[in-house]
Amino acid sequence: MIEDDPSVSAALFSVLTRAGHSCIRSTRGADLLPRHREADVVLLDLGLEDMDGLEALRQLREVSDMPLIVVTARGDERSTVRALRLGADDYLVKPVRLHELLARLESVTRRYGGRSAPEFFELGEVTVDTSAIRVLHGESEIGLTPTEFALLTALARHAGTAVSRQTLLDDVWPEGYPADSRAFDVHLGQLRQKLPMLTITTIRGYGFRLEPTA
């Protein structure tokens, strides 16, 4: 947990440890890179004492796609979109509802490592390997966040057929997510940017179709 407010840090630490998680705390964004391998998931504040949390997030995503949830007082749309586009898997605005935080924590970590049935999809020049959690274009690996990978996998399972937006939401956010959540659109936009060789067609009023390619 990277959080510089002592009262918030203490409250989150108490909740996380009571829920059975071990927790490493820091107040500095500069500690994120050297210590991120000690953790399975990161809770990141944006208003840190030594740097903007968005910069810490950007630096982390250059070396790791580990699960990360932003927990911040910034509730504006610009900050939310920037964090999600930089690779945050979820975004919570303080004051945080603690049971919701635990549920989102479980959801993010499950998407990252909880797949028990490995699948392998060939989408033209792109391959998706759920056992290795990797996406390859030819011999080049495409870096995706856990949420982007989960969304691509959900689309790949329905490749060539129409799949509703709600079905995708249920696949990627099983605890339930508002159908109009902008987080979905941000992650979908990121997928389209990172994988321009794939065609994800929007079906107005229904959902999407991942077009198979030769």
JSON list of C-alpha atoms in Angstrom, two decimals, residues 2-3 12 28 30 42 46 117 120 124 141 153 159 162 190 207:
[
{"chain": "A", "resi": 2, "resn": "ILE", "atom": "CA", "xyz": [1.38, 3.39, -1.05]},
{"chain": "A", "resi": 3, "resn": "GLU", "atom": "CA", "xyz": [-0.56, 5.94, 1.03]},
{"chain": "A", "resi": 12, "resn": "LEU", "atom": "CA", "xyz": [-6.84, 0.25, 5.38]},
{"chain": "A", "resi": 28, "resn": "ARG", "atom": "CA", "xyz": [6.53, 7.33, -0.93]},
{"chain": "A", "resi": 30, "resn": "ALA", "atom": "CA", "xyz": [9.67, 6.08, -5.01]},
{"chain": "A", "resi": 42, "resn": "VAL", "atom": "CA", "xyz": [-0.78, -2.62, -5.11]},
{"chain": "A", "resi": 46, "resn": "LEU", "atom": "CA", "xyz": [-2.25, 9.62, -6.13]},
{"chain": "A", "resi": 117, "resn": "ALA", "atom": "CA", "xyz": [-8.83, -23.72, -17.26]},
{"chain": "A", "resi": 120, "resn": "PHE", "atom": "CA", "xyz": [-5.32, -20.75, -26.21]},
{"chain": "A", "resi": 124, "resn": "GLY", "atom": "CA", "xyz": [-4.88, -14.22, -37.08]},
{"chain": "A", "resi": 141, "resn": "GLU", "atom": "CA", "xyz": [4.71, -9.87, -26.76]},
{"chain": "A", "resi": 153, "resn": "THR", "atom": "CA", "xyz": [-10.00, -13.22, -23.42]},
{"chain": "A", "resi": 159, "resn": "ALA", "atom": "CA", "xyz": [-14.71, -14.42, -31.68]},
{"chain": "A", "resi": 162, "resn": "ALA", "atom": "CA", "xyz": [-21.86, -10.90, -31.29]},
{"chain": "A", "resi": 190, "resn": "GLN", "atom": "CA", "xyz": [-6.71, 0.65, -24.70]},
{"chain": "A", "resi": 207, "resn": "GLY", "atom": "CA", "xyz": [-22.32, -5.01, -27.69]}
]
